[in-house]
Amino acid sequence: MPDGNEPELDTYQPADERLTPPESFVDQANVADPAVYDEFTDPDAWARAADMLEWDEEYDTVLAGESEPLRWFDGGRLNAAYNCVDRHLDERKNQRALVWEGRLGERRTYTYLELYQEVNEFAAALRSLGVEEDDVVTIYMPMIPELPIAMLACARIGAPHSVVFAGFSADALATRMNAADSEYLVTCDGYYRRGDAVSLKNKADTACVTVDEDVTTVVVDRLDGFEYTLGEDEYEYGPLVEDHRRERVTPVARDATDDLFRIYTSGTTGEPKGVTHTTGGYLSYATWTSHAVLDIKPADTYWCSADIGWITGHSYIVYGPLALGTTTVMYEGAPDHPEKNRLWEIIERQAVDVFYTAPTAVRAFMKWGEEYPEQHDLSSLRLLGTVGEPINPRAWKWYYEHIGNGECPIVDTWWQTETGGILVSTLPAVKDMKPGAAGPPLPGVGATIIDGDGDEVAAGEGGYLVIDQPWPGMPQELCEGRDWVERVTEAAPPLDSFDWAYPTEDGALADDDGYITILGRVDDVINVSGHRFGTMEIESAIVGVEGVAEAAVVSGTDEVRSDSVYAYVSTTAECGDEDRLREAIIDAVTDEVGTVARPKAVVFTPDLPKTRSGKIMRRLLEDIANGEDLGDLSALRNPEVVGEIESAVDPD
Ligand code: PRX
């Protein structure tokens, strides 16, 4: 019996246009032969991804495990840092590996040789602090070069890293450290937010008080002279690395199935969802997709503007691009500081070939106007990409015309923290582009769209996107077949008709050519500017505030950030002043989750709309936030509350 909480899967704007990639792009592309789609007849075809890496011991099988656990490249041994750094030394030790553009206009460059030295020294330092193979090292840093250096140093010694986005709160850091049993933390004194120095060390200190283990901490000096206190078991990065100058650490050969890193994302429970990516499968997949989709070449200067705190930065700033031996750009600042031409100025100065960003950024660029990119020579660009959320055809076209000058293909890449790398996208030299649709599944990737009964839907009909074949970038949890997908959506379809299935929790539809358009999440996860938050996570911060009886958060549309958090709150009798309570709610979300999840609106309501079975009807709240027609309210137990909520909504 439908209860009104089913996802909206029918709101589709068909992509009505197709564009062919320019010949000049096709002629030089890494993958230009359409036959690539036919070459993936069985899992062995994935050898091509693994064979892009150097292995200490060759794998015996591409995909082992009749049932569970699945093991990609079983028997193989390799080291990720060796593959991203050492193996390039012969051919390109003086080529730039990492280019850093700092918040205040500072610049730093590391050649492959310099990166090799720094990674070795920090690996030696971590060892000297007691870090052993398989110890989880948490890294909590803004976008500074020491962040990828620390990741690679961990990889070198076989210690899985767990990078926590620097915008997350102390509570969020502590939860992730506890979940990973992590006893080591690499952080820094602070970072710049809108030009002001903000302490990160204080947040790390607050977190460590509630971490179960005794924590050993390394603190990078980012702010140069910013005061902080160094406690017991806390070390400054600079002097520590100095103690290990010129030391070399032999890369530890890891089993292909060994953990490379842990990353936490939002699921449908209040707890963050831990995802573990493997050394062989993940690295092969990040490398292959960087080659095939992002068309990265060693001679390129490549820039992904994501933050390394999220999976995009792991796969497509650090591991994929460096495994291919390219020059990867890392930017610490904001796109509009000091001026709104900041990104275009960097693209011109660095002669960036490939630029990969988020639709939310494209919408902001579009709002600011084309006069900013027009001030710069962007002719070095060859390919553009987007990731994290749907890009509407208008923003797509603006990006195509004003950034790509109508000459660069755009790849709209669909993937998730869980998938490790891109699963759905056009191959830019092989497939036409359809603005608004991500594209077909990549070669070797199986995707099906099903209805609520588990049956495949017809072309043009919305349904649930299911990946129905294993792929090398799949996380360890999925390889082990753990009951790990949190399927709380009541309308979630049965998967019995599949031999193997990963339900992505995204709604989607495919057109007659198999191009997939993503319709958004179907679970209780909301996507704020391409960042994932569980509604439960935010709600539990809100209900912890005195005076709050019940809360429901949904996403509302905003012109630039596709989605923002709208919180609907019912209060207790003695809740006091509403403005003060609103402030306390916003502070609680900021403290417990992070500033990225800050509600745009807090709407007080005498009651939340509920179904007859007592479930909060989020769909309705979402429609109210977005000013949409509310349709049939018959499933509601308390329809009288709707009018009151509508009149209380003030999107500003
Ligand atoms: O809803 C989809 C959306 O982002 C979700 C995954 O978020 P996260 O794990 O944080 O990873 C983001 C970066 C890979 C997906 O379930 N999403 C991601 N890419 C796209 C997208 N929605 C539409 N189009 C995309 N290209």
XYZ file of C-alpha atoms and ligand atoms in Angstrom:
678
model
C 0.000 0.000 0.000
C 1.648 3.254 -1.023
C 2.158 5.591 1.907
C 3.308 8.664 0.004
C 6.986 8.201 0.773
C 7.907 6.586 -2.532
C 10.589 8.399 -4.455
C 9.522 10.576 -7.326
C 10.754 8.744 -10.367
C 8.723 10.335 -13.050
C 10.021 13.884 -13.218
C 12.097 13.563 -16.324
C 13.212 16.234 -18.732
C 14.397 14.321 -21.795
C 17.738 15.286 -23.271
C 16.639 16.546 -26.661
C 20.002 17.174 -28.203
C 23.123 15.230 -29.088
C 26.569 16.534 -29.839
C 29.394 14.691 -31.504
C 32.910 14.948 -30.085
C 35.210 17.060 -32.274
C 37.530 15.137 -34.567
C 40.580 16.808 -33.098
C 39.674 15.284 -29.749
C 38.914 11.840 -31.148
C 42.238 11.738 -33.006
C 44.275 12.078 -29.865
C 42.060 10.233 -27.333
C 43.300 7.404 -25.135
C 40.257 5.315 -26.006
C 38.709 6.058 -29.381
C 37.711 2.678 -30.776
C 34.019 1.825 -30.252
C 35.014 -1.861 -30.234
C 36.019 -1.364 -26.591
C 32.365 -1.953 -25.625
C 32.398 -5.393 -27.222
C 35.667 -6.426 -25.677
C 34.198 -6.800 -22.193
C 32.566 -10.138 -22.718
C 33.620 -11.528 -19.331
C 35.381 -10.339 -16.176
C 38.791 -11.295 -17.619
C 38.535 -8.189 -19.793
C 39.331 -6.199 -16.651
C 42.914 -7.420 -16.945
C 43.426 -4.305 -19.062
C 42.871 -2.149 -15.971
C 45.194 -4.181 -13.755
C 47.815 -4.266 -16.494
C 48.100 -0.494 -16.331
C 49.820 -0.999 -12.975
C 53.117 -2.537 -11.920
C 52.724 -5.599 -9.764
C 55.276 -7.056 -7.366
C 53.601 -10.365 -7.949
C 51.298 -10.996 -10.881
C 47.717 -11.929 -10.019
C 46.494 -15.480 -10.709
C 42.923 -14.645 -11.634
C 41.127 -11.486 -12.632
C 38.011 -12.233 -10.574
C 38.002 -15.093 -8.115
C 35.281 -16.304 -5.801
C 32.434 -18.370 -7.152
C 30.203 -16.650 -4.683
C 31.547 -14.631 -1.765
C 33.932 -13.100 -1.058
C 34.725 -11.865 -4.530
C 38.439 -11.232 -4.999
C 39.727 -8.981 -7.750
C 43.213 -9.772 -9.043
C 43.629 -12.540 -6.516
C 47.167 -13.616 -5.764
C 48.574 -10.303 -6.987
C 50.706 -8.067 -4.798
C 51.458 -4.398 -5.329
C 52.013 -1.082 -3.622
C 49.858 1.934 -4.479
C 52.471 4.593 -3.594
C 55.046 2.777 -5.729
C 52.584 2.852 -8.618
C 51.749 6.517 -8.133
C 55.286 7.765 -7.580
C 58.349 5.478 -7.806
C 57.579 3.873 -11.104
C 57.563 7.244 -12.845
C 61.051 8.211 -11.698
C 62.919 6.706 -14.642
C 60.959 8.604 -17.240
C 59.815 11.740 -15.493
C 61.560 12.446 -12.263
C 61.806 16.156 -13.085
C 58.266 16.453 -14.369
C 55.768 18.153 -12.086
C 53.677 15.615 -10.205
C 51.752 17.969 -7.958
C 51.045 21.649 -8.425
C 49.515 23.425 -5.469
C 47.736 26.761 -5.600
C 47.195 28.096 -2.081
C 44.476 30.220 -0.589
C 46.600 33.347 -0.387
C 48.044 33.015 -3.852
C 50.998 30.875 -2.749
C 52.250 28.217 -5.156
C 54.202 25.049 -4.581
C 55.281 22.425 -7.048
C 56.569 18.903 -6.422
C 58.312 17.017 -9.187
C 57.974 13.256 -9.130
C 61.418 13.099 -7.505
C 60.448 15.637 -4.847
C 57.176 13.849 -4.198
C 59.099 10.581 -3.881
C 61.429 12.117 -1.311
C 58.672 13.718 0.743
C 56.522 10.573 0.734
C 59.480 8.453 1.823
C 60.403 10.820 4.611
C 56.901 11.018 5.975
C 56.514 7.248 5.649
C 59.690 6.870 7.731
C 58.315 9.373 10.237
C 55.027 7.499 10.568
C 56.937 4.271 11.142
C 59.030 5.964 13.826
C 55.802 6.901 15.613
C 54.810 3.249 15.675
C 52.491 3.013 12.689
C 52.460 -0.567 11.426
C 50.931 -2.271 8.442
C 47.097 -2.252 8.681
C 46.963 0.481 11.340
C 44.393 3.049 10.265
C 45.780 6.597 10.065
C 43.175 9.360 10.107
C 43.996 12.435 8.049
C 42.102 15.647 8.817
C 43.468 18.413 6.645
C 42.468 21.111 4.215
C 43.703 21.082 0.617
C 47.432 21.360 1.240
C 50.157 19.203 -0.343
C 50.823 17.358 2.921
C 47.378 15.772 2.545
C 48.170 13.652 -0.553
C 51.713 13.199 0.757
C 50.332 11.693 3.973
C 47.956 9.461 1.987
C 50.797 8.158 -0.168
C 53.074 7.721 2.860
C 50.378 5.568 4.469
C 49.959 3.577 1.267
C 53.713 3.060 1.123
C 53.784 1.327 4.508
C 50.487 -0.498 4.042
C 48.605 1.567 6.622
C 45.080 2.306 5.363
C 44.211 5.978 5.596
C 40.906 7.467 6.559
C 40.657 11.031 5.297
C 38.056 13.160 7.058
C 36.942 16.343 5.274
C 38.341 19.369 7.149
C 34.917 21.037 7.132
C 33.564 18.283 9.347
C 33.096 18.959 13.032
C 35.054 17.565 15.985
C 32.193 15.178 16.706
C 32.204 13.889 13.149
C 35.974 13.354 13.336
C 35.738 11.488 16.643
C 32.939 9.246 15.351
C 35.025 8.302 12.313
C 38.179 7.685 14.368
C 36.273 5.460 16.748
C 34.561 3.579 13.947
C 37.963 2.848 12.363
C 39.761 2.147 15.687
C 42.273 4.708 14.559
C 45.095 5.663 16.933
C 46.928 8.017 14.586
C 45.915 11.428 13.357
C 47.587 13.745 10.874
C 46.147 17.246 10.982
C 47.300 20.869 10.784
C 47.180 24.056 12.808
C 44.387 25.565 10.763
C 43.202 26.820 7.425
C 41.786 29.896 5.760
C 38.102 30.418 5.448
C 37.160 33.515 3.450
C 40.604 34.917 4.179
C 40.407 34.349 7.957
C 42.618 31.860 9.747
C 40.514 29.183 11.438
C 41.950 26.637 13.848
C 41.718 22.980 12.907
C 43.927 21.802 15.741
C 41.302 22.930 18.292
C 38.692 20.808 16.578
C 41.104 17.875 16.474
C 41.827 18.335 20.205
C 38.126 18.360 21.017
C 37.656 15.201 18.968
C 40.549 13.361 20.611
C 38.974 13.777 24.041
C 36.197 11.427 22.976
C 38.293 9.020 20.909
C 38.526 5.640 22.660
C 42.189 5.051 21.793
C 45.186 7.101 22.906
C 45.938 9.130 19.836
C 49.343 10.036 18.398
C 49.028 13.230 16.374
C 51.158 14.928 13.737
C 50.455 18.628 13.134
C 51.378 20.324 9.861
C 52.175 24.037 10.048
C 49.848 25.545 7.456
C 49.245 28.987 8.882
C 52.824 29.898 9.653
C 52.988 31.197 13.185
C 49.397 30.441 14.215
C 49.521 29.509 17.886
C 48.432 26.135 19.162
C 49.467 23.882 21.971
C 51.301 20.662 21.394
C 50.365 18.011 23.936
C 51.787 14.628 24.804
C 52.146 12.307 21.788
C 51.807 15.266 19.449
C 54.500 16.097 16.914
C 55.124 18.889 14.465
C 55.321 17.677 10.883
C 58.310 19.852 9.870
C 60.830 18.779 12.528
C 59.569 15.196 12.379
C 60.207 14.930 8.646
C 63.519 16.740 9.105
C 64.602 13.901 11.415
C 64.053 11.484 8.536
C 65.643 13.499 5.736
C 66.776 11.341 2.855
C 65.498 8.158 4.460
C 64.009 5.623 2.102
C 61.243 3.191 2.977
C 60.749 0.087 0.858
C 57.147 0.046 -0.389
C 55.233 -2.757 1.321
C 53.805 -5.260 -1.154
C 50.110 -5.547 -0.349
C 47.698 -8.225 -1.445
C 45.407 -6.939 -4.184
C 42.514 -7.442 -1.783
C 44.169 -5.613 1.142
C 42.685 -2.301 2.240
C 44.103 0.819 0.649
C 41.846 3.208 2.498
C 38.687 3.703 4.438
C 36.296 6.551 3.717
C 33.095 7.478 5.475
C 30.002 8.684 3.739
C 26.401 9.235 4.691
C 23.902 6.439 4.668
C 20.414 6.179 5.970
C 21.280 5.575 9.602
C 22.576 8.208 12.008
C 26.046 6.658 11.862
C 28.431 7.386 9.007
C 28.838 4.498 6.610
C 32.398 3.154 6.329
C 33.537 2.071 2.883
C 36.812 0.196 2.358
C 38.600 0.324 -0.981
C 41.163 -2.274 -1.945
C 44.706 -1.857 -3.193
C 44.479 -3.838 -6.443
C 40.870 -3.505 -7.543
C 40.353 0.135 -6.597
C 43.687 1.360 -7.914
C 43.216 -0.473 -11.219
C 39.748 0.974 -11.590
C 40.716 4.560 -10.680
C 43.600 4.330 -13.146
C 41.591 2.822 -16.003
C 38.739 5.320 -15.676
C 41.190 8.255 -15.437
C 42.641 6.994 -18.711
C 39.450 6.054 -20.536
C 36.973 8.698 -19.317
C 39.130 11.644 -18.248
C 41.578 10.960 -21.086
C 44.537 11.803 -18.842
C 48.026 11.573 -20.329
C 51.407 11.979 -18.638
C 52.095 15.219 -20.515
C 48.831 16.800 -19.322
C 48.185 19.291 -16.613
C 45.023 17.981 -15.104
C 42.791 19.669 -12.557
C 39.965 18.258 -10.509
C 38.582 20.984 -8.257
C 37.034 18.641 -5.671
C 38.287 18.364 -2.100
C 40.418 15.329 -1.286
C 38.211 14.886 1.794
C 35.642 13.280 -0.518
C 36.026 10.231 -2.763
C 36.359 12.355 -5.912
C 39.617 13.777 -4.636
C 40.921 10.329 -3.658
C 40.272 8.769 -7.052
C 40.690 11.708 -9.393
C 43.163 14.092 -7.761
C 45.471 11.563 -6.151
C 45.351 7.902 -7.161
C 44.170 7.791 -10.787
C 46.093 10.806 -12.137
C 49.326 9.994 -10.287
C 49.176 6.336 -11.309
C 49.130 7.647 -14.889
C 52.140 9.896 -14.243
C 50.431 13.174 -15.034
C 50.662 16.615 -13.404
C 47.764 16.995 -10.985
C 46.689 20.429 -9.758
C 45.426 20.946 -6.251
C 43.642 24.165 -5.256
C 43.089 25.244 -1.678
C 40.914 28.304 -2.084
C 37.423 29.288 -3.096
C 36.400 29.892 -6.726
C 35.519 33.542 -6.062
C 38.443 34.666 -3.952
C 40.022 37.127 -4.454
C 37.937 37.492 -7.638
C 35.403 35.461 -9.530
C 37.939 34.794 -12.257
C 40.181 32.794 -9.916
C 39.719 29.376 -11.559
C 40.086 30.715 -15.086
C 43.222 32.545 -14.088
C 44.671 29.249 -12.786
C 43.629 27.353 -15.922
C 45.345 29.953 -18.096
C 48.525 30.158 -16.019
C 48.902 26.411 -15.592
C 47.716 25.629 -19.137
C 45.266 23.046 -17.812
C 44.263 20.382 -20.343
C 41.463 18.608 -18.493
C 39.154 20.233 -15.930
C 36.777 18.221 -13.731
C 34.341 19.988 -11.395
C 30.878 19.851 -9.824
C 27.608 21.076 -11.367
C 27.071 23.323 -8.347
C 30.265 25.162 -9.323
C 29.116 25.418 -12.939
C 25.832 26.955 -11.801
C 27.752 29.497 -9.724
C 30.007 30.362 -12.703
C 26.938 30.797 -14.851
C 25.367 33.122 -12.310
C 28.518 35.225 -12.066
C 28.574 35.606 -15.833
C 30.771 34.855 -18.804
C 32.764 38.056 -18.403
C 35.034 36.217 -15.940
C 36.123 33.325 -18.177
C 36.261 35.737 -21.119
C 39.155 37.577 -19.481
C 41.327 34.466 -19.868
C 42.826 32.273 -22.514
C 41.291 28.869 -21.851
C 42.419 27.355 -25.134
C 44.646 24.793 -23.382
C 41.474 22.920 -22.340
C 40.728 19.690 -24.180
C 38.100 17.969 -22.020
C 35.647 19.035 -19.302
C 33.970 16.871 -16.697
C 31.284 17.044 -14.020
C 30.522 14.864 -11.036
C 28.390 14.654 -7.925
C 24.895 15.585 -9.019
C 22.847 15.998 -12.154
C 23.764 18.870 -14.438
C 20.790 20.435 -16.155
C 21.054 21.055 -19.910
C 21.237 24.854 -19.464
C 24.262 24.706 -17.149
C 25.768 21.989 -19.354
C 25.559 24.223 -22.403
C 26.964 27.215 -20.588
C 29.946 25.097 -19.514
C 30.343 23.760 -23.047
C 30.246 27.162 -24.690
C 31.861 29.514 -22.219
C 34.530 27.273 -20.735
C 35.054 24.743 -23.503
C 34.505 27.221 -26.356
C 32.356 24.586 -28.030
C 35.473 22.498 -28.659
C 35.821 20.306 -25.574
C 33.665 17.257 -24.975
C 32.015 17.130 -21.546
C 31.838 13.927 -19.533
C 28.975 13.867 -17.013
C 30.274 11.142 -14.725
C 27.982 9.217 -12.394
C 29.467 7.296 -9.511
C 29.500 7.089 -5.716
C 31.809 6.771 -2.734
C 30.954 3.071 -2.784
C 31.822 2.564 -6.448
C 35.374 3.928 -6.115
C 35.340 5.258 -9.657
C 33.119 6.315 -12.539
C 30.539 3.729 -13.648
C 28.274 5.701 -15.963
C 29.566 8.247 -18.459
C 30.170 8.649 -22.130
C 33.638 7.693 -23.329
C 34.407 11.154 -24.673
C 35.857 10.117 -28.025
C 33.444 7.283 -28.675
C 29.952 8.415 -27.738
C 27.913 11.468 -28.573
C 27.015 13.732 -25.680
C 23.428 14.330 -24.606
C 23.226 17.321 -22.264
C 21.428 16.293 -19.071
C 22.056 12.544 -19.418
C 25.172 11.041 -17.843
C 25.555 8.455 -20.595
C 25.612 4.698 -20.985
C 27.346 2.438 -18.450
C 31.074 2.212 -19.147
C 32.354 -0.853 -21.019
C 32.222 -3.827 -18.662
C 29.743 -2.155 -16.307
C 26.259 -3.633 -16.053
C 23.402 -1.322 -15.115
C 19.677 -2.066 -15.113
C 16.738 0.083 -14.116
C 13.901 -1.695 -12.355
C 10.489 -0.861 -10.988
C 9.139 -1.473 -7.487
C 8.439 -5.136 -8.337
C 11.994 -5.744 -9.465
C 11.144 -5.849 -13.179
C 13.191 -3.987 -15.732
C 11.431 -0.831 -16.885
C 10.975 0.242 -20.501
C 13.136 2.963 -22.055
C 12.031 6.377 -20.877
C 10.492 5.100 -17.636
C 11.907 5.973 -14.248
C 13.018 3.318 -11.796
C 15.781 2.182 -9.463
C 19.331 2.021 -10.774
C 20.963 -1.323 -10.030
C 24.508 -2.337 -10.942
C 24.304 -5.991 -11.873
C 27.906 -7.025 -12.456
C 30.882 -6.753 -10.123
C 33.534 -4.188 -11.146
C 37.110 -3.836 -9.861
C 36.436 -0.583 -7.960
C 33.790 -2.194 -5.762
C 34.452 -1.882 -2.041
C 35.554 -4.713 0.191
C 32.204 -4.758 1.994
C 30.420 -5.541 -1.248
C 33.009 -8.173 -2.215
C 32.266 -9.883 1.065
C 28.557 -9.699 0.389
C 27.981 -8.128 3.770
C 24.469 -6.925 4.274
C 25.759 -3.472 3.945
C 23.435 -1.532 1.744
C 21.045 0.183 4.114
C 17.790 -0.354 2.362
C 15.298 1.492 4.445
C 13.232 2.919 1.636
C 9.955 1.107 1.952
C 9.486 1.168 -1.765
C 12.873 -0.531 -2.425
C 12.401 -3.208 -5.065
C 13.192 -6.901 -4.687
C 16.451 -8.019 -6.327
C 15.750 -11.764 -6.591
C 15.881 -11.794 -10.361
C 19.580 -10.866 -10.345
C 22.483 -13.285 -9.843
C 24.343 -10.415 -8.330
C 23.203 -6.857 -7.671
C 24.294 -3.657 -6.045
C 21.335 -1.332 -5.501
C 22.708 2.173 -5.897
C 19.817 3.920 -4.127
C 19.557 6.314 -7.068
C 16.533 6.761 -9.270
C 17.254 6.828 -12.994
C 15.904 6.249 -16.435
C 17.477 5.177 -19.693
C 16.560 6.369 -23.182
C 16.384 4.261 -26.333
C 20.152 4.482 -26.757
C 20.794 3.303 -23.203
C 21.839 6.748 -21.967
C 21.101 7.020 -18.276
C 19.656 10.143 -16.684
C 19.993 10.229 -12.918
C 16.870 11.374 -11.086
C 18.380 11.608 -7.588
C 18.530 9.539 -4.413
C 15.675 7.273 -3.480
C 16.786 6.750 0.110
C 16.982 9.164 3.008
C 20.207 10.686 1.794
C 20.293 14.245 0.560
C 22.849 15.724 -1.740
C 23.954 19.247 -0.835
C 26.175 20.731 -3.557
C 27.340 17.239 -4.424
C 27.974 16.267 -0.790
C 26.061 13.472 0.799
C 24.257 13.674 4.127
C 21.919 11.242 5.781
C 18.732 12.921 6.958
C 19.084 10.888 10.179
C 22.533 12.322 10.844
C 21.243 15.887 10.723
C 17.996 15.093 12.494
C 19.773 13.496 15.415
C 21.821 16.681 15.870
C 18.598 18.726 15.831
C 16.592 16.608 18.240
C 19.487 16.853 20.701
C 18.663 20.565 21.134
C 16.549 21.353 24.160
C 13.088 22.497 23.154
C 12.941 20.301 20.033
C 10.344 17.551 20.046
C 10.729 16.140 16.562
C 12.566 17.033 13.387
C 12.608 16.086 9.734
C 15.074 17.385 7.195
C 14.609 17.357 3.457
C 16.312 18.986 0.534
C 14.968 22.121 -1.028
C 16.144 23.576 -4.276
C 18.301 26.617 -4.394
C 19.505 28.385 -7.484
C 23.204 27.647 -7.135
C 23.582 24.779 -4.664
C 21.153 22.379 -6.244
C 19.915 21.248 -2.893
C 19.969 22.799 0.542
C 18.866 21.479 3.871
C 15.384 22.447 5.061
C 14.636 21.457 8.634
C 11.059 21.107 9.875
C 10.914 21.136 13.633
C 8.139 20.659 16.132
C 8.855 22.014 19.574
C 8.095 21.125 23.158
C 5.838 23.323 25.266
C 8.729 25.128 26.941
C 10.875 25.756 23.914
C 11.325 29.478 24.570
C 12.132 32.075 21.951
C 11.961 30.742 18.365
C 14.855 32.796 17.050
C 17.124 31.576 19.794
C 16.019 28.004 19.194
C 16.629 28.376 15.469
C 20.143 29.563 16.189
C 20.743 26.672 18.595
C 19.555 24.217 15.943
C 21.866 25.655 13.301
C 24.773 25.594 15.768
C 24.044 21.984 16.700
C 24.139 20.874 13.063
C 27.330 22.844 12.477
C 28.973 21.340 15.579
C 27.868 17.770 15.163
C 27.955 17.390 11.413
C 29.780 20.360 9.902
C 29.133 23.671 8.206
C 28.345 22.020 4.861
C 25.136 20.583 6.320
C 23.956 23.889 7.838
C 20.198 24.213 7.289
C 19.150 26.956 4.930
C 15.762 27.155 6.614
C 14.412 26.017 9.971
C 10.630 25.872 9.858
C 8.712 25.515 13.118
C 5.514 23.565 12.910
C 3.077 22.290 15.535
C 3.379 18.772 14.137
C 5.047 16.945 11.259
C 2.880 15.437 8.536
C 2.598 11.708 9.167
C 1.195 8.733 7.381
C -1.400 6.617 9.097
C 1.376 4.248 10.152
C 3.160 7.171 11.849
C 5.963 7.705 9.332
C 6.968 11.269 8.620
C 5.973 12.055 5.061
C 9.171 13.543 3.712
C 8.041 13.724 0.122
C 5.407 16.201 1.145
C 7.878 18.302 3.130
C 10.176 18.319 0.142
C 7.352 19.489 -2.115
C 6.530 22.257 0.347
C 10.197 23.359 0.442
C 10.244 23.480 -3.335
C 6.891 25.211 -3.679
C 5.433 22.317 -5.631
C 1.910 21.100 -6.000
C 1.180 18.815 -3.052
C -1.173 16.448 -4.816
C -3.085 13.795 -2.952
C -2.964 14.137 0.837
C -5.220 11.198 1.595
C -2.389 9.095 3.019
C -1.946 11.664 5.790
C -3.121 11.112 9.312
C -3.011 14.845 10.066
C -3.702 16.767 6.823
C -4.647 19.881 8.811
C -0.970 20.498 9.578
C -0.056 21.076 5.935
C -1.545 24.546 5.649
C 0.252 25.646 8.797
C 3.581 24.379 7.512
C 3.115 26.031 4.143
C 2.494 29.382 5.748
C 5.532 28.952 8.026
C 7.954 28.220 5.173
C 10.182 31.121 4.473
C 12.921 29.966 2.151
C 15.096 32.903 3.080
O 22.923 10.619 -6.277
C 24.123 10.372 -6.960
C 24.962 11.631 -6.997
O 25.858 11.561 -5.915
C 25.637 10.349 -5.184
C 26.948 9.823 -4.666
O 27.478 10.730 -3.764
P 28.925 10.483 -3.158
O 29.029 9.095 -2.666
O 29.167 11.578 -2.190
O 29.898 10.614 -4.369
C 29.949 11.803 -5.084
C 31.091 11.763 -6.075
C 31.199 10.551 -6.867
C 25.003 9.424 -6.176
O 24.292 8.384 -5.529
N 25.723 11.730 -8.254
C 27.036 11.492 -8.433
N 27.404 11.753 -9.708
C 26.276 12.144 -10.365
C 25.206 12.119 -9.432
N 23.951 12.435 -9.794
C 23.736 12.774 -11.085
N 24.708 12.822 -12.018
C 25.988 12.527 -11.714
N 26.926 12.621 -12.653
